[in-house]
Coordinates of C-alpha atoms in Angstrom, one line a residue:
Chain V
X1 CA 5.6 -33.0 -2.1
X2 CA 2.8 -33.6 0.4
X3 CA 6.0 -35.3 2.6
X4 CA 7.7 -32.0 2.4
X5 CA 4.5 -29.8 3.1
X6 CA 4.0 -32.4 6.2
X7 CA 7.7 -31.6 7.4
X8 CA 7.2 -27.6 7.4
X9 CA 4.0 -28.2 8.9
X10 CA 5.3 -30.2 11.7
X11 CA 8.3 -27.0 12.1
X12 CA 5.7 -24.4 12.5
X13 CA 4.0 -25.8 15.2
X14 CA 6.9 -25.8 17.3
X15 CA 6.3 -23.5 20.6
X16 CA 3.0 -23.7 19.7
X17 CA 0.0 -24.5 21.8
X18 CA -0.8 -26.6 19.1
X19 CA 1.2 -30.0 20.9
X20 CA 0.1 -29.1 24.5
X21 CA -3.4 -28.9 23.9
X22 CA -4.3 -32.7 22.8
X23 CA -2.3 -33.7 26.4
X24 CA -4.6 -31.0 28.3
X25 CA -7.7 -32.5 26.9
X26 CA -6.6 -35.7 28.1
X27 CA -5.9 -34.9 30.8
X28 CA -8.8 -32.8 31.6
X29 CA -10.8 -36.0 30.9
X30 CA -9.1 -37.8 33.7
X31 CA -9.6 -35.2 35.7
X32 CA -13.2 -35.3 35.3
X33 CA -13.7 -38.9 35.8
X34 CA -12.0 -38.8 39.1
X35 CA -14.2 -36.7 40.5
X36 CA -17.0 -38.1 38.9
X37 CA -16.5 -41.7 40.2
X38 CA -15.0 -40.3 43.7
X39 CA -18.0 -38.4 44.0
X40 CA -20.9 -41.3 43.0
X41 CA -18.6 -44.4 42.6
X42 CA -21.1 -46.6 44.0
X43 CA -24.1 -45.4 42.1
X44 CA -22.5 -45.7 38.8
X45 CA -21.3 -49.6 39.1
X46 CA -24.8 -50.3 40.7
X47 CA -26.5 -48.7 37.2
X48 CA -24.6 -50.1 34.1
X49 CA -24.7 -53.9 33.7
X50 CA -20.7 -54.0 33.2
X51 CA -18.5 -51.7 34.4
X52 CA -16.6 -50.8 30.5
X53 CA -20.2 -50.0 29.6
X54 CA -20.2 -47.8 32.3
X55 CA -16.4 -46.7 32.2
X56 CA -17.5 -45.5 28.3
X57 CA -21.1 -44.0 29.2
X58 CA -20.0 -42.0 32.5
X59 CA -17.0 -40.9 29.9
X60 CA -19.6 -39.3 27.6
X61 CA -20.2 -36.2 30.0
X62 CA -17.1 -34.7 28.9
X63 CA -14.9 -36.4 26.2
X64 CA -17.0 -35.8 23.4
X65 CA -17.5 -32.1 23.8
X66 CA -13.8 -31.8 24.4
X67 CA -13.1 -33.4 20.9
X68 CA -15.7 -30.6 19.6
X69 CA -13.8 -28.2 21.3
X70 CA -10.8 -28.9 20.9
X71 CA -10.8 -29.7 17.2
X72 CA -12.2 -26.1 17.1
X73 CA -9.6 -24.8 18.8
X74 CA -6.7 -26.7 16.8
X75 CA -8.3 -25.7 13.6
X76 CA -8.2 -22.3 14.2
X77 CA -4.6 -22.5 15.8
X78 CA -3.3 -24.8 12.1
X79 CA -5.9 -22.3 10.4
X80 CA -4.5 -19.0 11.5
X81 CA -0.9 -19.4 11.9
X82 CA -0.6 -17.9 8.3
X83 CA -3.2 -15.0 8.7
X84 CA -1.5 -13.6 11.7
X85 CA 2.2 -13.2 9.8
X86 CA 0.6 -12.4 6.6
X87 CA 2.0 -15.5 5.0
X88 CA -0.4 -17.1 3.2
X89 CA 1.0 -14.6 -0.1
X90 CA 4.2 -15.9 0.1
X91 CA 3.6 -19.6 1.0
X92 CA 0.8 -19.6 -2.1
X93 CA 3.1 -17.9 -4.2
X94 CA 5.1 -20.9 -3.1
X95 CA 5.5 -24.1 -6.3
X96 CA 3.1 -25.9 -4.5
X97 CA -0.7 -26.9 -5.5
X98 CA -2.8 -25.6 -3.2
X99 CA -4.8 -28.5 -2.5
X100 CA -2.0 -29.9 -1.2
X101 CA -1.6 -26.9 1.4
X102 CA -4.7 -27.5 2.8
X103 CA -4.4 -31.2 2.6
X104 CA -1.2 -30.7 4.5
X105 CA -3.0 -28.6 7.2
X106 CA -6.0 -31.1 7.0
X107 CA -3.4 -34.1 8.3
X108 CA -2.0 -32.2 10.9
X109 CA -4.9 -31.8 12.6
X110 CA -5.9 -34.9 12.5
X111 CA -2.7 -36.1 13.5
X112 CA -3.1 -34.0 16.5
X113 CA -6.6 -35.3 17.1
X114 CA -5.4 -38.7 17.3
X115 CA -2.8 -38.0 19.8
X116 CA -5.1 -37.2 22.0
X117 CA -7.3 -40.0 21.6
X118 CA -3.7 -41.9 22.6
X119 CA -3.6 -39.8 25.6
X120 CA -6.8 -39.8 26.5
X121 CA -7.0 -43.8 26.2
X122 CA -3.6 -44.0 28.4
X123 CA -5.8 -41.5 30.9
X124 CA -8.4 -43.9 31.0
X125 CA -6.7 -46.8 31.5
X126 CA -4.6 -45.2 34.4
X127 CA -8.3 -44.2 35.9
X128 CA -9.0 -47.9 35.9
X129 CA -6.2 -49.1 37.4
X130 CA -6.5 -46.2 39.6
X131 CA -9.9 -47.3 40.9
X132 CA -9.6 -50.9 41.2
X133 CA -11.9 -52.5 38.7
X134 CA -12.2 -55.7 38.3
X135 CA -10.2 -57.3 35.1
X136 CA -7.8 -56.8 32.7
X137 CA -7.6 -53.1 31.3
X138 CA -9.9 -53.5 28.1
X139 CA -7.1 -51.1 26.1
X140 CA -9.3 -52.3 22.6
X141 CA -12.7 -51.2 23.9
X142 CA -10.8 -47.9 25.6
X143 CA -9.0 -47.0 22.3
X144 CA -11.9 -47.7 20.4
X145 CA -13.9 -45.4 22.6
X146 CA -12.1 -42.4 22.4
X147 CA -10.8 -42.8 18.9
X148 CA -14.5 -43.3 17.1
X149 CA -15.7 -40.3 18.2
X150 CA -12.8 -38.6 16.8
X151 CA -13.5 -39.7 13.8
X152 CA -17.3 -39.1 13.9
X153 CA -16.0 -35.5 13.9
X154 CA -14.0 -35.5 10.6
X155 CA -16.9 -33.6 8.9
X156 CA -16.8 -30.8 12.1
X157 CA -12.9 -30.5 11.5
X158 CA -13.4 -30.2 8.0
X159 CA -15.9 -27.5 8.7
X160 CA -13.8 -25.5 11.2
X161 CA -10.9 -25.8 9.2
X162 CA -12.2 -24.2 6.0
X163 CA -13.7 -22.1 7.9
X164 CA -10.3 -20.8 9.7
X165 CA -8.4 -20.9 6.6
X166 CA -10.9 -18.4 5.1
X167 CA -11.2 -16.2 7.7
X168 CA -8.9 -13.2 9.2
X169 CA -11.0 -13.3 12.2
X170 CA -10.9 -16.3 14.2
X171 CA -14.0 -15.4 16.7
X172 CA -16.7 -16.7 13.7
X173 CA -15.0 -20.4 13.7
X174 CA -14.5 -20.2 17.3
X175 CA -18.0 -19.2 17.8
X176 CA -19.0 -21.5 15.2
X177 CA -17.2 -24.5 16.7
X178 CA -18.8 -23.7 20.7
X179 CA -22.5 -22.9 19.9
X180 CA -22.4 -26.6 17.4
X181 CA -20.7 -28.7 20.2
X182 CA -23.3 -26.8 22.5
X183 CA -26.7 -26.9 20.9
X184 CA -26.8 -29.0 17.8
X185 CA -26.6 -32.2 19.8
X186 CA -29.7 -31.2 21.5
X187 CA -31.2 -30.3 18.4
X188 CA -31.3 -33.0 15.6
X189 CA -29.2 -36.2 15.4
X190 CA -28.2 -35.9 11.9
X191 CA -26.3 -32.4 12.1
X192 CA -22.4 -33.5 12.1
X193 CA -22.2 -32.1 15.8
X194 CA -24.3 -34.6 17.1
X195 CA -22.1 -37.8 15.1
X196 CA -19.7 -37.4 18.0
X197 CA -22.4 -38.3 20.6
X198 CA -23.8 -41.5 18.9
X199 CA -20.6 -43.4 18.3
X200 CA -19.9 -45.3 21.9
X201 CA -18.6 -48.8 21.5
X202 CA -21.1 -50.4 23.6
X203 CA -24.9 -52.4 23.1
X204 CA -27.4 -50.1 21.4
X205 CA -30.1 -51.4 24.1
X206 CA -27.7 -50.3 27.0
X207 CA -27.3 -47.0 25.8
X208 CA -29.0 -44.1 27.4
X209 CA -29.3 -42.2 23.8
X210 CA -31.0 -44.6 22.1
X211 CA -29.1 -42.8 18.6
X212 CA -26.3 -44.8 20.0
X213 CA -25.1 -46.5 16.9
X214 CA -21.7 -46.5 15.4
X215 CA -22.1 -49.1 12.7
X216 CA -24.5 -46.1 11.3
X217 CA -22.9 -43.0 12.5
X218 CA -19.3 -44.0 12.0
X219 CA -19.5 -44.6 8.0
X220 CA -22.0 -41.5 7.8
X221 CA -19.5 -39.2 9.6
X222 CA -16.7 -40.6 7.2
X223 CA -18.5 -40.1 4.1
X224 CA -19.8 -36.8 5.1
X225 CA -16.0 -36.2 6.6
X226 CA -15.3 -36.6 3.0
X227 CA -17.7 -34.7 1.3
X228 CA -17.1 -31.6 3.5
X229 CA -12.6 -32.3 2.9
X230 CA -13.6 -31.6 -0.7
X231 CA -15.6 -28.9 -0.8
X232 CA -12.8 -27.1 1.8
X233 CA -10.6 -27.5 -0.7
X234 CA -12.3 -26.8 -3.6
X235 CA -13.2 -23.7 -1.7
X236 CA -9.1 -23.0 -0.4
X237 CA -8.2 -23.7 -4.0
X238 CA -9.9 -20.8 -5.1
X239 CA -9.6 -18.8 -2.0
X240 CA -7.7 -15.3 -3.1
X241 CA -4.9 -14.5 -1.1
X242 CA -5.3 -10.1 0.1
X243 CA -3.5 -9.7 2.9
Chain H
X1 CA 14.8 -8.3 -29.5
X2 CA 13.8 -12.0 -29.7
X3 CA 11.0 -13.4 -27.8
X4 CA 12.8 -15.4 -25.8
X5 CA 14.3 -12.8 -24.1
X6 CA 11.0 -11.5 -22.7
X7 CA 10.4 -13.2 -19.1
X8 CA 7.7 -11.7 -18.0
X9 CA 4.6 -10.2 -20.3
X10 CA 0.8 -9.3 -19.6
X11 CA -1.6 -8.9 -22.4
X12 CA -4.6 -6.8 -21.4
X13 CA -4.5 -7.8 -17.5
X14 CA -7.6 -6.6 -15.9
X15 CA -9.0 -6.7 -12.6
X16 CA -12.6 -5.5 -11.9
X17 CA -13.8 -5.3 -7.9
X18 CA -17.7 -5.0 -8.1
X19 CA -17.9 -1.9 -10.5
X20 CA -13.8 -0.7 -9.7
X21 CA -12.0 -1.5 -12.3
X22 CA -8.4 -2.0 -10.2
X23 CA -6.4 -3.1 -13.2
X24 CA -7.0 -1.9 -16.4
X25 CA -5.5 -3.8 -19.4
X26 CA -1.9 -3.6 -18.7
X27 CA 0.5 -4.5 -20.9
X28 CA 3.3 -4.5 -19.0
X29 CA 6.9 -6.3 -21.0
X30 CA 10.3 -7.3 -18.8
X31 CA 13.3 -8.6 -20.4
X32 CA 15.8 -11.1 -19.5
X33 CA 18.2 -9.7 -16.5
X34 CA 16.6 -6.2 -16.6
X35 CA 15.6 -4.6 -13.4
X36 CA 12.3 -2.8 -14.0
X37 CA 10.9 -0.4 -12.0
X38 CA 7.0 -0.6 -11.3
X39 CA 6.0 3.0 -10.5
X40 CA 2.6 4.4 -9.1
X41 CA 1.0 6.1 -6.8
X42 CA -0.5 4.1 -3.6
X43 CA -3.5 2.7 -4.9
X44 CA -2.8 2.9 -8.8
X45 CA -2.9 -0.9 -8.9
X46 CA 0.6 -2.2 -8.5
X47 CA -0.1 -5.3 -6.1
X48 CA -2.9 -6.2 -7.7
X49 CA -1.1 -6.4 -10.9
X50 CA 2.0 -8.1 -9.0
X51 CA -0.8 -10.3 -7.1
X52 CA -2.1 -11.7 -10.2
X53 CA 1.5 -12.2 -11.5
X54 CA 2.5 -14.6 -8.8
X55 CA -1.5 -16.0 -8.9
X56 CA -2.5 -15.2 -5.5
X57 CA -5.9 -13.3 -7.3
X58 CA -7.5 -14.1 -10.4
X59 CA -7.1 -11.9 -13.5
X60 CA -11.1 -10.6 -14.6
X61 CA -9.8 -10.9 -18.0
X62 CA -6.3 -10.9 -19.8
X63 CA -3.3 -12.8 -19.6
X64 CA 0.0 -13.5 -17.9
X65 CA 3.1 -15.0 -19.5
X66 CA 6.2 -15.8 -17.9
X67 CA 9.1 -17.7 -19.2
X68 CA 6.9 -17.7 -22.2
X69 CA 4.4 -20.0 -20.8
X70 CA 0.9 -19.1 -19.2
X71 CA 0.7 -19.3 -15.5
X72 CA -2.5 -20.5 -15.6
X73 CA -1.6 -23.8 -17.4
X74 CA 2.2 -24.4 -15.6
X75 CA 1.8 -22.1 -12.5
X76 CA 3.8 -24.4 -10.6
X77 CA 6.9 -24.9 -12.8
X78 CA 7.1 -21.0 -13.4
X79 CA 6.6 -20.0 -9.8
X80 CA 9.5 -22.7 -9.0
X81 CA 11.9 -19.8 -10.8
X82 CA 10.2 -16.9 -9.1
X83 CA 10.8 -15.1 -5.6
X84 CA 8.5 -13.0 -4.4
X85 CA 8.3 -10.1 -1.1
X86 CA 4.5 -9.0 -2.0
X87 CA 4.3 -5.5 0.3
X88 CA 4.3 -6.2 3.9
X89 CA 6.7 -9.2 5.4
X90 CA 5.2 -12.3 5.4
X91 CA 6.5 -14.2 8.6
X92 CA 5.7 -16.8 11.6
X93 CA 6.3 -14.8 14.8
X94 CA 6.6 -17.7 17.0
X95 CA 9.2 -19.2 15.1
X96 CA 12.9 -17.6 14.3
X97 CA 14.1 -16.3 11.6
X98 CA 16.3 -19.5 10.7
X99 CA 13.3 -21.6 11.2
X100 CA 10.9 -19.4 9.0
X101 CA 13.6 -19.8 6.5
X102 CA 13.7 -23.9 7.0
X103 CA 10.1 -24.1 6.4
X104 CA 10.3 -22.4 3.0
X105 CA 13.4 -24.8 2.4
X106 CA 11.7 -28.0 3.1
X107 CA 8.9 -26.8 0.7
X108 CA 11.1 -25.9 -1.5
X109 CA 13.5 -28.5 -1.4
X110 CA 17.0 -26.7 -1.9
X111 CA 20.0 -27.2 0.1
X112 CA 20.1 -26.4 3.7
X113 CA 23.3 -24.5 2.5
X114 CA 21.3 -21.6 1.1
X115 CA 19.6 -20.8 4.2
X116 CA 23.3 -19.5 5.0
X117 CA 23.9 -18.2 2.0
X118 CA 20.6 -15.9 2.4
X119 CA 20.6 -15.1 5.8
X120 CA 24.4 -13.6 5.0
X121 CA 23.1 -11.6 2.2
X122 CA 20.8 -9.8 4.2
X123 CA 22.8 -9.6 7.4
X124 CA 20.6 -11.7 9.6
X125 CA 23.1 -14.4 10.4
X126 CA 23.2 -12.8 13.7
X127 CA 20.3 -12.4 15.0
X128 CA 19.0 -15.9 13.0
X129 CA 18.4 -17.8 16.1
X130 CA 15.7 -15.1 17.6
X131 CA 12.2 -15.4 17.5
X132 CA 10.7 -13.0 14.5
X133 CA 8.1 -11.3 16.4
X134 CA 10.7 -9.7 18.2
X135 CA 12.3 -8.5 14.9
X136 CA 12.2 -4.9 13.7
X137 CA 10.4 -4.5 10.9
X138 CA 13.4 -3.7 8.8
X139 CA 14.9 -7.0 10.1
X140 CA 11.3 -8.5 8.8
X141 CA 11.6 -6.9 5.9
X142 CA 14.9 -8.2 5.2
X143 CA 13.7 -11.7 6.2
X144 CA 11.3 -11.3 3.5
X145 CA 14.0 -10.4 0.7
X146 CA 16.2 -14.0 2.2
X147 CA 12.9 -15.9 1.8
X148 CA 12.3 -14.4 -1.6
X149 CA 16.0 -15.1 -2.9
X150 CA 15.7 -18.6 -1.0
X151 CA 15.2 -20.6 -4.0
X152 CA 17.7 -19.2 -6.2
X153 CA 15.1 -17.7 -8.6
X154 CA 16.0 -16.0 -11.8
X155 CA 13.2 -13.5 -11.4
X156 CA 12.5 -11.7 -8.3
X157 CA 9.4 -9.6 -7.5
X158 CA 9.7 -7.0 -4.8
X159 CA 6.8 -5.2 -3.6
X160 CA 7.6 -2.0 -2.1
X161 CA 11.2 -4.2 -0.4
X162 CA 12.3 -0.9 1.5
X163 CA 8.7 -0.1 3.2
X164 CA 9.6 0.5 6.6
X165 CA 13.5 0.9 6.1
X166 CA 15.5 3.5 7.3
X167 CA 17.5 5.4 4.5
X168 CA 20.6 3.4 5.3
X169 CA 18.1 0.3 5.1
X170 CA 17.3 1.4 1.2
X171 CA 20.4 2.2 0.2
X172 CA 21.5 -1.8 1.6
X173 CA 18.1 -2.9 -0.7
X174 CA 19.2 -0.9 -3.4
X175 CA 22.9 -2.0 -3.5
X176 CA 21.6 -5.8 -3.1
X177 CA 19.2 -4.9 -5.6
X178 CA 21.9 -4.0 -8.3
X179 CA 24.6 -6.7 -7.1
X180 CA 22.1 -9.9 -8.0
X181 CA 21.1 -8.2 -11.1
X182 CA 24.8 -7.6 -11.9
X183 CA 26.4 -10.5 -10.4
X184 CA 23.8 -13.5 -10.9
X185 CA 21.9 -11.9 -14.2
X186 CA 18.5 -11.9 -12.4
X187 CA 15.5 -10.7 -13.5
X188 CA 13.8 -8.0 -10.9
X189 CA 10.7 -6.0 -10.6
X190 CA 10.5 -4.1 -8.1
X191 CA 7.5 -1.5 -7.4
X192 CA 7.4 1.6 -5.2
X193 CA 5.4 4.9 -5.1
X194 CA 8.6 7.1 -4.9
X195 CA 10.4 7.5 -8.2
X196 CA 13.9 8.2 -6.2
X197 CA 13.5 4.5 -5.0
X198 CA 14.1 3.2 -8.3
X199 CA 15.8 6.3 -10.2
X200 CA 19.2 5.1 -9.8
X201 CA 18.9 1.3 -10.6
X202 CA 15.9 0.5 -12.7
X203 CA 16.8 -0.1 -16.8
X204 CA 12.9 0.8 -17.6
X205 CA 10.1 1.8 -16.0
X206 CA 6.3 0.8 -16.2
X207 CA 4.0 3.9 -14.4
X208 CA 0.7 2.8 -13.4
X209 CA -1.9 5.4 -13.0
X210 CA -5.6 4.5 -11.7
X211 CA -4.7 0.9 -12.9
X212 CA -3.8 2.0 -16.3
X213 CA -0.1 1.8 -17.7
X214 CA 0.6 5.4 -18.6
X215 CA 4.2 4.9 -19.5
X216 CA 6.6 2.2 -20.4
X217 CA 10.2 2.6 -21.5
X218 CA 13.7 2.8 -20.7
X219 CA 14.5 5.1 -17.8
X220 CA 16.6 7.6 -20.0
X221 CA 13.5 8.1 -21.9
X222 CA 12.1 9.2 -18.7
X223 CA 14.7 12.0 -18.4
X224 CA 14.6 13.0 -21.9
X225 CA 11.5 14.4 -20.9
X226 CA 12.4 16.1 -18.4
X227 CA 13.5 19.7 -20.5
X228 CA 15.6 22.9 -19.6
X229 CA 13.6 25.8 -18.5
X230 CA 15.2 29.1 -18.5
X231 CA 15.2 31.6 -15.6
X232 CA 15.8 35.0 -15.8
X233 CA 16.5 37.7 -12.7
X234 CA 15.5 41.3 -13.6
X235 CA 14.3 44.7 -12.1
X236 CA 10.8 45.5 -12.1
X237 CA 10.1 42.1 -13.2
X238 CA 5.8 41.8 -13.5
X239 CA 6.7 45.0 -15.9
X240 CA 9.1 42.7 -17.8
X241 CA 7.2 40.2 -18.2
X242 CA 4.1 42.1 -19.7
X243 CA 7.0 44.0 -21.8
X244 CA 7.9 40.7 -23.2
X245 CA 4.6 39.1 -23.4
X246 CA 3.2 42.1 -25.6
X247 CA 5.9 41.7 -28.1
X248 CA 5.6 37.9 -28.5
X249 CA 7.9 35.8 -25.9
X250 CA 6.2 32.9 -24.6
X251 CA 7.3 33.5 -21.0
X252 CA 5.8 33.5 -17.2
X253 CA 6.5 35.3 -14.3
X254 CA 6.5 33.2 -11.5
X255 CA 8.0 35.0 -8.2
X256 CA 10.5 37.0 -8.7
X257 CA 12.1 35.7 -11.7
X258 CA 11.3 35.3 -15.4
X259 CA 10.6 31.9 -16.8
X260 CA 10.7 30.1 -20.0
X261 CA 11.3 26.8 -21.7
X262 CA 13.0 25.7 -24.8
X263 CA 15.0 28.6 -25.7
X264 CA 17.8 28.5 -28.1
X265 CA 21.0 30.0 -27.6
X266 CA 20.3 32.4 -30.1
X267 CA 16.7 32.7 -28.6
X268 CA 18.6 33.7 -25.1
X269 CA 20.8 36.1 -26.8
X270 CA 17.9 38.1 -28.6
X271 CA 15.6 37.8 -25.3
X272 CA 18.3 39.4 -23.2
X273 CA 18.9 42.5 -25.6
X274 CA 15.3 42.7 -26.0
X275 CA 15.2 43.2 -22.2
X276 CA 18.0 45.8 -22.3
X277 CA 17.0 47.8 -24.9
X278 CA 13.4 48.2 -22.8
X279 CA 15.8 49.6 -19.8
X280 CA 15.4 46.8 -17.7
X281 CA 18.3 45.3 -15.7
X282 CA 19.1 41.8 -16.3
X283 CA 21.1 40.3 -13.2
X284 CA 21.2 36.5 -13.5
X285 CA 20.3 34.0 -16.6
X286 CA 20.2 30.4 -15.2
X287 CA 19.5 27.0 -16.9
X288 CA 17.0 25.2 -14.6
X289 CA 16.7 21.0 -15.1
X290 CA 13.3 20.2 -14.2
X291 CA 13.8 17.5 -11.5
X292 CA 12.4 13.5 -12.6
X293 CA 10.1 13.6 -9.3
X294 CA 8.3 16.7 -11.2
X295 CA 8.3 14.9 -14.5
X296 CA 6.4 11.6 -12.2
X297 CA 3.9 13.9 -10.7
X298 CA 2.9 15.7 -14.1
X299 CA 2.2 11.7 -15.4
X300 CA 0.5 10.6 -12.5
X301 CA -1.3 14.0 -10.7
X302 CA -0.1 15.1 -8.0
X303 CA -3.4 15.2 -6.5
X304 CA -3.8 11.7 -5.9
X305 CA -1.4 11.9 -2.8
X306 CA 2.2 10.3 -3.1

């Protein structure tokens, strides 16, 4: 069943946005770097004692709010798609379990959020070979770099999601989404906004933000990731379907 | 009648918003390959009854049987034989009609062969490859009736199917309507505010009324009700009708006729020489049917807006 779910999920977000936008955002993170290390090349490999420390670090300015972002954005886009036709009657009053449904949607997503972290390590490693560093390309550390972030944000897509699938409106998850990427970072380490931040692959001591510690934040962020997944969907499952 | 041959039954279905009591225990019984009309006015409660049939809301209290079984316990098995168009067309806009109908299919895992099948019935075959938001909303509509026949379902529940038709639109719902009853012995409710919707096809009728179920039976019991009045044309005719009145006729004037109800031939015969003997002229003596719309506003109030 779940198979089947997963196949009419994949249909619907033909011609959507839905494909594009994982490519944008890595993309948009090349784009960054470029300037970043055309602009100040020689003062970041003069700062960080190896240049994939630095490569990761100098990487934080915009990849992880683009993964806070842009899971927003794709929650709302897998979260809406049934509000807007007024579907969500007729694919509930479907012989399906609802907590498959969301399940379904929940995969997607996260499908879509690992594409990009497979774009966004191909963008990197294209930068590197693009600016002539020294070495091999270190694809492991790369992958690893843009990949545990995305996963320090399962509890944020779990949060956007329910959030979308419950509301008409999209501007409250949207909103939601911006203002934590924005501001709860700044404002205490544990809130699942800031996981995203504290998951770079390199030495604790190195790091600038001394939170810096995946071995911590990355099983936190899963467990929570989890906790969050079932309350959604205890919430979707007894969501009533109005419109 | 057996039980068996009850598909669909609610016992005491209720549905309370905050202190609005949307749903009040209907009772509401459809039989095997009958097609039964679900009449109202807008508001009286139909979709949230129909809602809590297909278990897109929760009932406050009451039950829902179909097939026999409750649809809380085996939701999934029943809804498997139930298609469903619940009031507006449910639809991705991005997507074309073919595709809309694929998605369903995977779900529901029927043969690609029926997407064909469906998109024939309703006469979208030709316009299957355009994107839906570009649809009319008849064409939506109609997509909505494919994706409810989709999985072959032996019952069907339309909401309101011809909101947003034109009158040659209907009359294609109507016939379709008739023709899967007829042809493929399925089971259809179909609701609508407008008793002429249904007047022609539906077997019985449930009226809904302020969420209460004000009438249940077979449609000819409907007309039953619906009696003869008598109309009368004579001269001077307010002068008549107090002429009448004073010697015991149960009569009205209302314009400039005469009116009465329930006469006997007899009755007629006496009323009329009665009137001649007074001197009045009698011109005209006409048997007026009191039309089924009249009989649907009397149950449900013509106040409350059709």
């Amino acid at each position: 069943m779940i198979l089947r779910l997963l196949l009419a999920e994949g249909l619907k977000i033909k011609r959507t946005w839905m494909v594009i936008l994982p490519m944008l955002g890595a993309l948009g993170i090349l784009a960054v770097l470029i300037v970043d290390y055309r602009l100040r090349s020689e003062y970041i490999l003069g700062k960080y004692p190896d240049t994939v420390t630095g490569f990761l670090l100098e990487a934080q300015i915009i990849l992880p709010i683009t993964i806070l972002i842009g899971g927003s954005l794709l929650a709302s886009l897998a979260g809406s798609m049934e509000h807007q036709g007024n579907a969500w009657k007729y694919v509930l009053a479907l012989p399906v379990s609802r907590w498959q449904v969301y399940l379904a949607k929940f995969l997607i997503l996260f499908f879509l959020m690992l594409l990009f972290s497979g774009g966004a390590t191909v963008s990197l490693a294209c930068l590197w070979k693009g600016l002539g560093l020294t070495g091999e390309v270190p694809w492991k550390t790369l992958a690893m770099g843009v990949t545990w972030p995305v996963i320090a944000a399962l509890p944020v897509l779990a949060i956007q999601l329910t959030l979308s699938l419950r509301m008409n409106n999209q501007s409250v998850p949207i909103i939601v989404g911006v203002l934590g990427a924005l501001f709860a970072p700044a404002f205490a380490n544990w809130l699942p906004w800031s996981y995203v931040f504290q998951v770079v692959p390199v030495d604790y001591a190195m790091s600038r933000r001394f939170e810096n510690d995946p071995s911590l934040w990355l099983p936190i962020a899963l467990g929570e990731g989890l906790i969050f997944f079932i309350v959604g969907m205890a919430l979707f499952q007894r969501q009533e379907v109005h419109s | 009648m057996s039980e068996t041959d009850i598909v669909v039954q609610t016992k005491g279905l209720t549905r309370c918003y905050q202190k609005f009591t949307a749903v009040d225990h209907v009772d509401l019984t459809i039989r095997r390959g009958e097609i039964y009309g679900f009449l109202g006015p807008n508001g009286a409660g139909k979709t949230t009854t129909i809602r809590m049939l297909l278990g897109l809301i929760r009932s406050t209290s009451g039950q829902v049987k179909i097939f026999g079984e409750s649809l809380e316990v085996k939701k999934k098995e029943i809804l498997r034989r139930v298609g469903s168009l619940v009031e507006s067309p449910s639809y991705y806009g991005h997507l074309t009609g073919q595709e809309n109908l694929e998605i369903a299919r995977r779900i529901l895992g029927v043969s690609p062969s029926n997407i064909e099948h469906v998109l024939e019935r309703v006469r979208l075959t030709n316009v299957a490859d355009k994107k839906v938001k570009q649809y009319s909303l008849g064409m939506k509509q109609r997509l909505g009736i494919a994706l409810a026949l989709l999985g072959n379902p032996e019952i069907l529940i339309l909401d309101e199917p011809t909101n947003g038709l034109d009158p040659g639109g209907m009359q294609e719902v109507r016939s379709l309507i008739q023709e899967l009853s007829k042809e493929q012995g399925v089971t259809i409710l179909v609701s609508s505010h407008l008793l002429s919707e249904i007047d022609q096809i539906a077997h019985r009728v449930g009226i809904i009324r302020r969420g209460k179920m004000i009438f249940q039976d077979r449609m000819e019991t409907l007309r039953e009700m619906s009696r003869p009045r008598m109309r009368l044309g004579v001269n001077r005719v307010e002068e008549a009708t107090r002429y009448l009145t004073k010697i015991g006729w149960s009569v009205s004037c209302e314009g400039e006729h005469i009116w009465s109800e329930g006469l006997t031939n007899q009755e007629t015969a006496t009323m009329v020489e009665t009137l001649v003997k007074g001197k009045f002229s009698v011109y005209r003596i006409e048997e007026v049917k009191q039309p089924l719309e009249e009989i649907f506003l009397g149950l449900t109030g013509k106040e409350e807006g059709l």
